[in-house]
Short mmCIF file of C-alpha atoms and ligand atoms in Angstrom, two decimals:
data_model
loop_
_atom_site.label_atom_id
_atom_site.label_comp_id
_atom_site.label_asym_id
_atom_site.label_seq_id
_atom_site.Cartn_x
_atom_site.Cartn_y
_atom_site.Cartn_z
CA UNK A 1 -36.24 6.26 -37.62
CA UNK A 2 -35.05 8.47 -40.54
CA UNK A 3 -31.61 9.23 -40.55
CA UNK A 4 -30.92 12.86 -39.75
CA UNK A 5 -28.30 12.73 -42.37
CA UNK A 6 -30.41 11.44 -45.31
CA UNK A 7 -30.07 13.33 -48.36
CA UNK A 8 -26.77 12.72 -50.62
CA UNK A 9 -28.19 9.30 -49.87
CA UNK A 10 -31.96 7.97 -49.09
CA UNK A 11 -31.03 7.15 -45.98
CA UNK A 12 -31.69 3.00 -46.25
CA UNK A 13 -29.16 1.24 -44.75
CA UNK A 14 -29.11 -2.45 -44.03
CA UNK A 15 -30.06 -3.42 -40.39
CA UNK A 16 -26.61 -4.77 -39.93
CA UNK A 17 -24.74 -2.04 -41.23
CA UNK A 18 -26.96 0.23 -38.59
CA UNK A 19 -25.82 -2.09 -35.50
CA UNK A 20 -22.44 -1.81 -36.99
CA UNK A 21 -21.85 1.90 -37.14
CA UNK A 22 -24.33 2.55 -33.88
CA UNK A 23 -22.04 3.65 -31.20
CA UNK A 24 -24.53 4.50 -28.51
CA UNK A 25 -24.60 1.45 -26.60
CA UNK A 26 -21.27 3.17 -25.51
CA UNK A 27 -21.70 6.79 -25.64
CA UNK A 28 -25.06 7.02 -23.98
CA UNK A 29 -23.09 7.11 -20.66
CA UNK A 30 -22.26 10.84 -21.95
CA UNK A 31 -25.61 12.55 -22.43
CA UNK A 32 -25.02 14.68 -19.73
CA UNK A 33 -22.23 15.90 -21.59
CA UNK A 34 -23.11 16.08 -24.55
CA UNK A 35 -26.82 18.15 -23.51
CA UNK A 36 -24.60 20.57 -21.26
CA UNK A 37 -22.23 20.78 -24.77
CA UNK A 38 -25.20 21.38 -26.46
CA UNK A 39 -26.96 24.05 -24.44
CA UNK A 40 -23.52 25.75 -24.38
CA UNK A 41 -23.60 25.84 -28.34
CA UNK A 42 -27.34 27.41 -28.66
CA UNK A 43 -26.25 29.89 -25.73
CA UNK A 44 -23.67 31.20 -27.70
CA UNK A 45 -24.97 30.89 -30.77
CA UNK A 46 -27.94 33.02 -29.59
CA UNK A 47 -25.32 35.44 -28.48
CA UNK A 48 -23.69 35.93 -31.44
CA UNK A 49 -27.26 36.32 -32.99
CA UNK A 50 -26.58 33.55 -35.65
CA UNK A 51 -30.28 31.68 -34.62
CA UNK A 52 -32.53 34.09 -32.60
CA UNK A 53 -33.16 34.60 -29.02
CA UNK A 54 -36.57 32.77 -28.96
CA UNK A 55 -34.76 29.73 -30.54
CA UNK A 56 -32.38 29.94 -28.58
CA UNK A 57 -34.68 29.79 -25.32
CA UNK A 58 -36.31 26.82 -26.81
CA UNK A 59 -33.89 24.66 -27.67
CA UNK A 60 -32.46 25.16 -24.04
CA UNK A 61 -35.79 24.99 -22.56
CA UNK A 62 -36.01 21.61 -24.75
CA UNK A 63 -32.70 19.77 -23.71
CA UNK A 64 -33.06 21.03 -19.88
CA UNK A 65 -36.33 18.82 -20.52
CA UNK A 66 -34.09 16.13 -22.32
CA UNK A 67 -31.61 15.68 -19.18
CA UNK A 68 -33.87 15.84 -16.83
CA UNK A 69 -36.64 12.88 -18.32
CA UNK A 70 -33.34 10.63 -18.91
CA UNK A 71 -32.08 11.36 -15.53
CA UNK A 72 -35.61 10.19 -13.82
CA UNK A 73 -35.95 7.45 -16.66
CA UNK A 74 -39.32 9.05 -18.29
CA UNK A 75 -37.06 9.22 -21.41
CA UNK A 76 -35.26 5.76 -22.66
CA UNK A 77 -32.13 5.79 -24.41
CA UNK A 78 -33.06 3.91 -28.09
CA UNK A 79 -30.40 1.87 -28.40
CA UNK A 80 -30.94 1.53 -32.36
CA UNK A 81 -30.29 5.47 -33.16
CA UNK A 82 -26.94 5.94 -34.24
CA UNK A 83 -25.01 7.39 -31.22
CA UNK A 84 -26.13 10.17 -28.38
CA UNK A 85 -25.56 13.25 -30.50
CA UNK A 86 -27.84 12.17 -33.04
CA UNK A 87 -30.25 10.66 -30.32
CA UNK A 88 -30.29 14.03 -28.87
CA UNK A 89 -30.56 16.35 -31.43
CA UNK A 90 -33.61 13.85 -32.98
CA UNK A 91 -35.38 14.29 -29.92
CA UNK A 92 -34.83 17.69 -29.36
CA UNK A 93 -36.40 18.55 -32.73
CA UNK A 94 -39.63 15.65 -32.21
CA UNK A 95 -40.41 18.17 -28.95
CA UNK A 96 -39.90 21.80 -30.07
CA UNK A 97 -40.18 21.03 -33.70
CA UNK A 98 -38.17 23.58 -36.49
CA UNK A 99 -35.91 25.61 -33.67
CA UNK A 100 -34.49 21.87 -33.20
CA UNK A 101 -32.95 21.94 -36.34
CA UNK A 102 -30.71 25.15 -35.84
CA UNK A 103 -29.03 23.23 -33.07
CA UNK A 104 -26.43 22.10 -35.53
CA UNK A 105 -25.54 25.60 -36.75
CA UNK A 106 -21.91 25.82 -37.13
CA UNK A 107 -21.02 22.42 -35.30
CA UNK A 108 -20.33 18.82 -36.44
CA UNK A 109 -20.35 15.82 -34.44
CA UNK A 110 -16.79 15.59 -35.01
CA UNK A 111 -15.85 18.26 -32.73
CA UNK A 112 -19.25 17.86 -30.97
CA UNK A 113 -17.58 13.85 -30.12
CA UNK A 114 -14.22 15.54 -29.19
CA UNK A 115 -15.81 17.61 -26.58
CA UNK A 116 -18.57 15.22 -24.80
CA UNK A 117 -15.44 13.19 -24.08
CA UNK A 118 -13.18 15.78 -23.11
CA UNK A 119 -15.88 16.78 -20.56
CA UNK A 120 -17.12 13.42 -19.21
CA UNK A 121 -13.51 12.29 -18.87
CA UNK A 122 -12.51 15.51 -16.78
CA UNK A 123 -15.84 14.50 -14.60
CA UNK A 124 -14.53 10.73 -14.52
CA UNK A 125 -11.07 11.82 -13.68
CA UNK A 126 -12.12 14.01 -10.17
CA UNK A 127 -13.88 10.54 -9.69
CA UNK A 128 -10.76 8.33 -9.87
CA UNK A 129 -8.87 11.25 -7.96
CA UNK A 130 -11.31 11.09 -5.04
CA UNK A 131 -10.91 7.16 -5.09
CA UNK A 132 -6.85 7.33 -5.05
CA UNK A 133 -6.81 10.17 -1.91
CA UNK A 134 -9.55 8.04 -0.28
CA UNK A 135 -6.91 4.85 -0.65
CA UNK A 136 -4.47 6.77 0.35
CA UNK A 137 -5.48 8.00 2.92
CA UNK A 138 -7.15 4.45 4.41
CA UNK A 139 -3.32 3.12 3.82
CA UNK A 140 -1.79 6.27 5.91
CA UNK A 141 -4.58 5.42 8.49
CA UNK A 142 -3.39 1.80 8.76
CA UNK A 143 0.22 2.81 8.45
CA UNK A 144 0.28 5.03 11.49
CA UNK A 145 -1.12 2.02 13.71
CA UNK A 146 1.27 0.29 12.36
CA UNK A 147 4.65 2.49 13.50
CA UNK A 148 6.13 -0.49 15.69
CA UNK A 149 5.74 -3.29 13.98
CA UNK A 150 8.58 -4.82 12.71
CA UNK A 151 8.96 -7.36 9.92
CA UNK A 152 11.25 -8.44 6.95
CA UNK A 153 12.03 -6.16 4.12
CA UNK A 154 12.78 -8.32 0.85
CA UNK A 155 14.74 -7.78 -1.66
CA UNK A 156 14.49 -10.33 -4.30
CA UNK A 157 11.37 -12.21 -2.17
CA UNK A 158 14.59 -12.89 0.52
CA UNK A 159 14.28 -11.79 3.71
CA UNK A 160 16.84 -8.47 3.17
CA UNK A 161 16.25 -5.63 6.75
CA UNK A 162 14.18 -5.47 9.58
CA UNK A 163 11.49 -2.24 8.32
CA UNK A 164 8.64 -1.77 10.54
CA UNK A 165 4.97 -1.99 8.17
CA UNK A 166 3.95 1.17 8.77
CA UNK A 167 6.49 2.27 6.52
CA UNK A 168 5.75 -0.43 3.73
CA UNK A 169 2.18 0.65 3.46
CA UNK A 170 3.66 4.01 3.04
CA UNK A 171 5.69 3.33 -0.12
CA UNK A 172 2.29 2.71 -1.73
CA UNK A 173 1.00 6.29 -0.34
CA UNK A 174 3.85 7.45 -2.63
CA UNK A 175 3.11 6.19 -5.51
CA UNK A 176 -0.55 7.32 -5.21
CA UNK A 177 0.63 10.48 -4.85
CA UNK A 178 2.28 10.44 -7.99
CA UNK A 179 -0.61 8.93 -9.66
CA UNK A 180 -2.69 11.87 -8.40
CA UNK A 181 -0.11 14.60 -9.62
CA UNK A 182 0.17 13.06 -13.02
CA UNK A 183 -4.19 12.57 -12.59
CA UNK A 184 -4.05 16.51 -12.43
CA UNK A 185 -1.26 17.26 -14.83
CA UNK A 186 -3.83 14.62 -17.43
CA UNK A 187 -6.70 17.20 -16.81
CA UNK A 188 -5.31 20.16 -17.87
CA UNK A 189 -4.30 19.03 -21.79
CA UNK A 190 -7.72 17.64 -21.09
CA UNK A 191 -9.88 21.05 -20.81
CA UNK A 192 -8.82 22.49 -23.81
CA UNK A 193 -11.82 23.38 -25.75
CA UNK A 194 -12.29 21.38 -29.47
CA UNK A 195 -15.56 22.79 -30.35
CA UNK A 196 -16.18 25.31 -32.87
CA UNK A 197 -13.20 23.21 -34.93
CA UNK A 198 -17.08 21.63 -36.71
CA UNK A 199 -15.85 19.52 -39.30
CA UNK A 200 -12.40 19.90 -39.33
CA UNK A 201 -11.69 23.44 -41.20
CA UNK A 202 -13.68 25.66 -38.79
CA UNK A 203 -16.82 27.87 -39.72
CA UNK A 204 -18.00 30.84 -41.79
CA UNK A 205 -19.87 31.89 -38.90
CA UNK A 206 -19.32 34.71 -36.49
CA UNK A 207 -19.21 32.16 -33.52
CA UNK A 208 -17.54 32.84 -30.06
CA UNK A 209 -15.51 29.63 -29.29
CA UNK A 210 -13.65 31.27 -26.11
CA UNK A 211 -17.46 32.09 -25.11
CA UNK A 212 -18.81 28.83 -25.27
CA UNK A 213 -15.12 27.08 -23.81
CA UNK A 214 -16.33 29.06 -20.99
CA UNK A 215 -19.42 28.41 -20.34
CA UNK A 216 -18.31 25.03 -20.24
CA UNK A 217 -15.71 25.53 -17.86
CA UNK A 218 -12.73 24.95 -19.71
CA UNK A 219 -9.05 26.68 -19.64
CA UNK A 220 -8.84 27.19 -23.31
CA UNK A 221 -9.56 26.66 -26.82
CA UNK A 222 -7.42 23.96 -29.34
CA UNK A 223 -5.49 26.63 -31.55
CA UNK A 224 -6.17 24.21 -34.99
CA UNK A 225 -9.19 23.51 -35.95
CA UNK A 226 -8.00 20.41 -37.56
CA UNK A 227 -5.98 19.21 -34.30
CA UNK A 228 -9.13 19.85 -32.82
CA UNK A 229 -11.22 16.94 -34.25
CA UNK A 230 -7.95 14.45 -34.91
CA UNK A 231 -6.41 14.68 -31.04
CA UNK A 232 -6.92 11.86 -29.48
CA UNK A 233 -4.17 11.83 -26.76
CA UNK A 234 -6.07 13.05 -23.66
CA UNK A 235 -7.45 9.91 -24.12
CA UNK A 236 -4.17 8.53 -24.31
CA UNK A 237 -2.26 10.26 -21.07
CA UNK A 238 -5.37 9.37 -19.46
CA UNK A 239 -4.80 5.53 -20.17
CA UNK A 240 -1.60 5.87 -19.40
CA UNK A 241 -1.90 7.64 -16.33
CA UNK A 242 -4.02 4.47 -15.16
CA UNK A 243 -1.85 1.64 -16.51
CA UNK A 244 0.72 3.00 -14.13
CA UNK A 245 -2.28 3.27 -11.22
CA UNK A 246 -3.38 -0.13 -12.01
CA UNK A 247 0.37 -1.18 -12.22
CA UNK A 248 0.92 -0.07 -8.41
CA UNK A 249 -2.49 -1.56 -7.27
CA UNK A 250 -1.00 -4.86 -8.65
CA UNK A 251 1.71 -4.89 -7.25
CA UNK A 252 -0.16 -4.07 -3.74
CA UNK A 253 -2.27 -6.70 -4.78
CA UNK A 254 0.17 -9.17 -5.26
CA UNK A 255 1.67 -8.66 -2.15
CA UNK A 256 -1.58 -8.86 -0.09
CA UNK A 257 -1.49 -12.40 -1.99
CA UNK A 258 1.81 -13.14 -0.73
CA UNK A 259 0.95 -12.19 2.94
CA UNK A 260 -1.96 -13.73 3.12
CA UNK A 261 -1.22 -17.55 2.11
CA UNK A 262 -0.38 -19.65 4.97
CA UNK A 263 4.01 -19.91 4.19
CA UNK A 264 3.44 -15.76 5.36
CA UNK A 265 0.50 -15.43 7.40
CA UNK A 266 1.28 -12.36 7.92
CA UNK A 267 -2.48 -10.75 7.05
CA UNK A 268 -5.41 -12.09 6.95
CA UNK A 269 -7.88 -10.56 4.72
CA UNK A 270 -11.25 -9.79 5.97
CA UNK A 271 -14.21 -12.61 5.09
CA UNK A 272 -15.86 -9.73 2.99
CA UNK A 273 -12.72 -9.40 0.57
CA UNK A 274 -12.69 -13.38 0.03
CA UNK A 275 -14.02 -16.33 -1.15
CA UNK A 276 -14.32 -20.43 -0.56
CA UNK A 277 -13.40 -23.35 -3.24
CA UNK A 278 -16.35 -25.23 -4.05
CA UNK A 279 -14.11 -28.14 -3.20
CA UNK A 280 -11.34 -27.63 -0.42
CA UNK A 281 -13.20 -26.84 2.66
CA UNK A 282 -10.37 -24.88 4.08
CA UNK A 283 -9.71 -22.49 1.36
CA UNK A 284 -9.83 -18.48 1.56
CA UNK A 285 -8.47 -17.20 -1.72
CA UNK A 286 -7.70 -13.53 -2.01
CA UNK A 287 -9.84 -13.22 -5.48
CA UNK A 288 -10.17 -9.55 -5.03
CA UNK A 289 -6.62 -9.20 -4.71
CA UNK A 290 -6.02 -11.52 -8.02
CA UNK A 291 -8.93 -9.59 -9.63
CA UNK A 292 -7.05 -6.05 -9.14
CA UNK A 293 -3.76 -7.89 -10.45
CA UNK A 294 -6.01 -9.58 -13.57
CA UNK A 295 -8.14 -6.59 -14.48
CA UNK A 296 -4.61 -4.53 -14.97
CA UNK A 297 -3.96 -6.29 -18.08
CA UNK A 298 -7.14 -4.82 -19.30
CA UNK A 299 -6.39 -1.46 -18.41
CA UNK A 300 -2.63 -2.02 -20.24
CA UNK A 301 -4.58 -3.71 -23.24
CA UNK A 302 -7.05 -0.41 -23.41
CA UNK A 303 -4.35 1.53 -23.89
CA UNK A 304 -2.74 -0.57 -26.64
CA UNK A 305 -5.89 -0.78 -28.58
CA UNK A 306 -6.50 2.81 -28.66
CA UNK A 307 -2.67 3.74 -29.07
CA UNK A 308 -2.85 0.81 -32.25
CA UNK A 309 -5.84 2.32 -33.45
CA UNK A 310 -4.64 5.99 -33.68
CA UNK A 311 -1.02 5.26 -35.05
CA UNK A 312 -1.74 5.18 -38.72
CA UNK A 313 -4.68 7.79 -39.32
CA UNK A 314 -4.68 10.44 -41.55
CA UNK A 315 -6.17 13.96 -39.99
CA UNK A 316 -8.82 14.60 -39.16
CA UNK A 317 -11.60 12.50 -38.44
CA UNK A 318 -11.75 9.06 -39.03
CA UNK A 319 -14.53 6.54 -38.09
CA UNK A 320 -12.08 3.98 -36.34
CA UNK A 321 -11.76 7.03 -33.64
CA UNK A 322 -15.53 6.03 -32.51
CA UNK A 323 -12.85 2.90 -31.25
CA UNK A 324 -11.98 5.23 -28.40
CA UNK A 325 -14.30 5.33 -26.08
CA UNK A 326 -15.12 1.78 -25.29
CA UNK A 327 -11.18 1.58 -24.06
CA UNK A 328 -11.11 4.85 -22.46
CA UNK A 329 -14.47 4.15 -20.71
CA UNK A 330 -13.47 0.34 -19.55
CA UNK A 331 -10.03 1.58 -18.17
CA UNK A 332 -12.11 4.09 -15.88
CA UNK A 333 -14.72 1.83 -14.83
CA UNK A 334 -11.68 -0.82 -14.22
CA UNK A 335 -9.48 1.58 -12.33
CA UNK A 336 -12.47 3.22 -10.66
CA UNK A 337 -13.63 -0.16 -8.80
CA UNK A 338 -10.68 -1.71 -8.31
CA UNK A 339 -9.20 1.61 -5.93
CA UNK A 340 -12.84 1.24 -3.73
CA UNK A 341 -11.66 -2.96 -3.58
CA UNK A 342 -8.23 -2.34 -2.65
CA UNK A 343 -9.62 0.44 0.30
CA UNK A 344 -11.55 -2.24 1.34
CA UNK A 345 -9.52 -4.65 1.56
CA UNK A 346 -6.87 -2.77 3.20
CA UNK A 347 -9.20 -1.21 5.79
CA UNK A 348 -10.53 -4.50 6.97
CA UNK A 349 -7.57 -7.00 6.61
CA UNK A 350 -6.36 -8.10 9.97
CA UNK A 351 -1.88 -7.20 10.86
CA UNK A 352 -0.61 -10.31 12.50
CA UNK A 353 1.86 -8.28 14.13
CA UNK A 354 3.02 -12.23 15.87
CA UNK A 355 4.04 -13.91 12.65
CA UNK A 356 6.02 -10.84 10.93
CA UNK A 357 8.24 -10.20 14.25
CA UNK A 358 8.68 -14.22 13.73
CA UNK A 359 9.85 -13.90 9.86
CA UNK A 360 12.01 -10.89 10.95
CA UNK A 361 13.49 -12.87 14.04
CA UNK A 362 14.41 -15.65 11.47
CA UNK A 363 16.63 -15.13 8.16
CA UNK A 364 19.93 -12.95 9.71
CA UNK A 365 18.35 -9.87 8.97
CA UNK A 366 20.10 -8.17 11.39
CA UNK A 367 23.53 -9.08 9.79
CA UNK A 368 24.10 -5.46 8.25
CA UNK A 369 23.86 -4.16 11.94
CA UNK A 370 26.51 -6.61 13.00
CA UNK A 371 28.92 -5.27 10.17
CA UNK A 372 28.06 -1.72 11.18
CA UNK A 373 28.65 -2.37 14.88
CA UNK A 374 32.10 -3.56 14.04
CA UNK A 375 32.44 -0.28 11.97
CA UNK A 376 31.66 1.15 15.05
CA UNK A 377 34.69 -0.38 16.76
CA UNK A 378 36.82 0.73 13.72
CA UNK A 379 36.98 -2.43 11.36
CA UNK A 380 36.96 -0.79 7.56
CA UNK A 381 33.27 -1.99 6.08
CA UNK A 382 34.30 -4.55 3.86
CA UNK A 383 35.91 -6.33 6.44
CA UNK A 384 33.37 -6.22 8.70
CA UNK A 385 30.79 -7.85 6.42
CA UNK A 386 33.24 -10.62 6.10
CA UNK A 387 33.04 -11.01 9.81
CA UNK A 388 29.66 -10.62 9.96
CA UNK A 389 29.04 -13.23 7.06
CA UNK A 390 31.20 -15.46 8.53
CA UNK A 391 29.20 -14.99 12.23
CA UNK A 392 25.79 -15.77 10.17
CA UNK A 393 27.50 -19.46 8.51
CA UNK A 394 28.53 -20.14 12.00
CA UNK A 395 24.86 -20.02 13.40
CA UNK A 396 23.46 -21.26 10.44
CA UNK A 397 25.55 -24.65 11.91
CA UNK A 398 24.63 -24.32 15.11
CA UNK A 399 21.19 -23.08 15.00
CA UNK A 400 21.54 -19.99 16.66
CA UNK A 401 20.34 -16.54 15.80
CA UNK A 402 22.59 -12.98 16.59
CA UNK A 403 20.41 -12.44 19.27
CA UNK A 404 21.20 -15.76 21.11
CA UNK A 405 24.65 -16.56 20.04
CA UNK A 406 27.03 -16.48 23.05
CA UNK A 407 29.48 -13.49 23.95
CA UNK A 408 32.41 -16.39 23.75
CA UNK A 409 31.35 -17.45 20.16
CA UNK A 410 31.28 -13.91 18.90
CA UNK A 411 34.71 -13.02 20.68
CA UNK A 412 36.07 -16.59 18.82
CA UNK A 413 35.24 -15.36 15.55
CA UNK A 414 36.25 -11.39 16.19
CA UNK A 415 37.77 -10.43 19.69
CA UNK A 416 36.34 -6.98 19.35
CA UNK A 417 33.16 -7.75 20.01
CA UNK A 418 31.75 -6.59 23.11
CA UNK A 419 28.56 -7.60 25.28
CA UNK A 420 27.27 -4.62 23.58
CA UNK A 421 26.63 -6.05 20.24
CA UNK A 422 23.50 -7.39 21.64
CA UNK A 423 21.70 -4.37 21.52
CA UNK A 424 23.28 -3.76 18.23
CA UNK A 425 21.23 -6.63 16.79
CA UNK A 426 18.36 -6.25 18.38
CA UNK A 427 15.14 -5.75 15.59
CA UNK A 428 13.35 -2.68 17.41
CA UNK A 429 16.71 -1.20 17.98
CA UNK A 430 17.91 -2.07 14.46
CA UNK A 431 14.76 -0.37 12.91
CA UNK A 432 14.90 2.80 15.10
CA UNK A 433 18.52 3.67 14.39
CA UNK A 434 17.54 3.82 10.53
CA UNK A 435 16.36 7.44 11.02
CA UNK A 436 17.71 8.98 7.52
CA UNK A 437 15.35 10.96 6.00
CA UNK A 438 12.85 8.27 4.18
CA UNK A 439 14.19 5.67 6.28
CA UNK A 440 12.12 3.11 8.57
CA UNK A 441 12.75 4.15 11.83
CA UNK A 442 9.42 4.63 13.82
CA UNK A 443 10.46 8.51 13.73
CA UNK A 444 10.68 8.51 10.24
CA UNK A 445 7.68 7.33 9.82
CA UNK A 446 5.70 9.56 11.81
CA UNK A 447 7.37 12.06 9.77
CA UNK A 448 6.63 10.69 6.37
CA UNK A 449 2.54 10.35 7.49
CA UNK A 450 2.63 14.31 8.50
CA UNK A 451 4.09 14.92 5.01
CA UNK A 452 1.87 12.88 3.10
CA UNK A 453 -1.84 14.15 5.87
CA UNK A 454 -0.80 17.59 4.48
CA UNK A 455 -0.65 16.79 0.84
CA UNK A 456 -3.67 15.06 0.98
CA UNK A 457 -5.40 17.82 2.40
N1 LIG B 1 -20.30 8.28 -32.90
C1 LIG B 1 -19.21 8.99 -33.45
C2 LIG B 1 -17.96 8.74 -32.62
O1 LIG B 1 -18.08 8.32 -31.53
C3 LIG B 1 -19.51 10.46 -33.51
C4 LIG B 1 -18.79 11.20 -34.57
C5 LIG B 1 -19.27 10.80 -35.90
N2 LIG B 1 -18.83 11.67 -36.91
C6 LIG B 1 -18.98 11.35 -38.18
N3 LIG B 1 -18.61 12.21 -39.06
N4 LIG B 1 -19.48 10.21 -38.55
O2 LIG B 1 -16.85 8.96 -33.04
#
């Protein structure tokens, strides 16, 4: 094919060289894009009367034709033209012949690039949104059922409070719901218009770049023409944006791990979310899980790579920027399939509600409600988690738990105790006096899923 661009040179290039500046084994994903960008451009440039109105119908008439034979497949993507744009635009002029060639007026595939991306990322973006809610709301789902059931917090992987799971699941709802407000806050610096920067120094013609932002759906235009074709950071906030989704999904992931080997057994992920060793005959590894918590290295390396290969370019364009998309675009696909694997796995995996009351029964978690009870009876704090310490070394000899040890032993170590500390230390009671707003208590928790159905909605 003859470059479109021939003509300070002849055009020859060495086969290599072509495979080495072709970009459209990435970009093709945007023709969409770029064909809505494009019929956008000729509407407005038809507007402004800088081509005519019967060019202008054609060359829309053409790429409505274009879009529609590559979405049924009549039309294949040649994978040895340079990149879409120039895939497009060669096609476009093959079908409706000389009108083709005023596509161009006034544009360069410098801000043309800026754009298609702009716009397919804003449509990949409501994507990922609608796969975080979904999550969210699947873990909400499962976190209601599970109000009552009590197991160990951790802190430092030691067995720390009583919580109930319900409101573990939830602390994962929250930080989806951060990653959706800063998905949001990403799109608007995202729909800011680029084209009509062309090259990098604008145009000598009359064009209408609020017109065609417009038509395109965007909030605005980029105020410098040269900013324009150089930015590069929606791309960036974007990345960003899903290291720190991919960064919670890990850490979900991990735990799902954790809960479901057989020291915790306290989940048991469903057969469709797992796999068998070709050797042990009693294996079920998590691999989903480990993928999600592999795959976010990716998704941090994506946004290295882009962030290295931005940091020391002049303005405006520069060919390393075609770098871009191929991070950009794997950190979508990434985050975009592991959110639909982590629903999954979370709406199937089994609660065995059985082992986690046995971790929580286990471990003295219940030893901060001692030392409050004895608050209760008017010991200052510190003193009371001396006594309380001192009641947990004192099982720890002999065995028992808080819940068993007798009224005598307790009055031995502090007389103030009272056959009431029983129900002091008991887990569901322990859990259901924590009713401060955010805390675990059952209440709580019913409160916290009513906040977090409404903002989902
Ligand atoms: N394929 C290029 C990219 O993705 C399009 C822009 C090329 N512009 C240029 N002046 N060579 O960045």
């Amino acid at each position: 094919m003859a470059k479109l661009w021939a003509g300070r040179t002849d055009g020859v290039t060495e086969r290599l060289a072509d495979d080495f500046n072709s970009s459209i084994r990435i970009d093709a994903r945007m023709f969409e894009q770029d064909i809505r960008g494009s019929i956008a451009h000729a509407t407005m440039l038809g507007a402004q009367k800088i081509i005519s109105s019967e060019d202008t119908d054609a060359i829309i008439r053409g790429l409505s034709g274009i879009l529609e034979d590559l979405k049924t497949g009549t039309l294949k993507i040649d994978p040895a033209s340079e990149d879409i744009h120039m895939f497009v635009e060669q096609i476009l002029t093959e079908r409706i012949g000389e009108a083709g060639k005023k596509l161009h007026t006034a544009r360069s595939r410098n801000d043309q690039v800026a754009l298609d991306s702009r716009l397919y990322l804003l449509d990949e973006t409501d994507a990922i949104i609608e796969k975080a809610k979904n999550l969210a709301k699947v873990l909400t789902d499962r976190a209601e059922e599970q109000q009552t059931t009590v197991l160990p917090g951790y802190t430092h992987l030691q067995r720390a409070q009583p919580i109930v799971f319900g409101h573990q699941l939830l602390a994962y709802v929250m930080m989806l719901l951060r990653d959706l407000d800063r998905l949001n806050d990403c799109k608007k610096r995202t729909a800011v218009s680029p084209i009509g920067s062309c090259a990098l120094a604008g145009t000598t013609y009359p064009t209408d770049r609020e017109a065609e932002a417009n038509l395109l759906g965007m909030d605005s235009v980029c105020l410098n023409s040269l900013d324009g074709v150089s930015d590069r950071d929606f791309m960036l906030e974007l990345l960003s944006d899903l290291s720190i989704l991919m960064m919670h999904l890990s850490r979900l992931s991990e735990e799902l791990i954790l809960w479901s080997s057989w020291e915790f057994r306290f989940v048991e992920l469903s057969d469709a979310y797992t796999t068998g060793s070709s050797i042990m005959p009693q294996k079920k590894n998590s691999d989903m899980a480990e993928l999600i918590r592999g795959k976010t290295g990716r998704v941090y390396g994506d946004l290295m790579a882009l962030l290295t290969t931005m940091k020391g370019l002049p303005l405006a364009y520069n060919k390393d920027m075609q770098e871009d998309k191929e991070s950009v675009f794997d950190a979508v696909d990434t985050a975009k399939i592991c959110l639909d694997m982590m629903a999954g796995m979370i709406g199937t995996m089994k609660v065995n509600r059985k082992n986690m009351r046995r971790a929580a029964e286990t471990g003295f978690i219940n030893a901060t409600d001692l030392a409050d009870y004895l608050v209760g009876k008017g010991l200052p704090f510190r003193t009371a988690y001396q006594i309380a310490g001192k009641t947990v070394a004192h099982c720890h000899d002999t065995g028992e738990v808080l819940e068993t040890l007798p009224i005598e032993e307790y009055r031995k170590i502090c007389p103030q105790i009272d056959a009431d500390v029983y129900q002091a230390v008991d887990l569901d009671a322990c859990v259901s006096r924590r009713q401060s707003f955010g805390g675990t208590a059952p209440s709580s928790v019913e409160q916290q899923i009513r906040s977090v159905r409404k903002l989902l909605s």
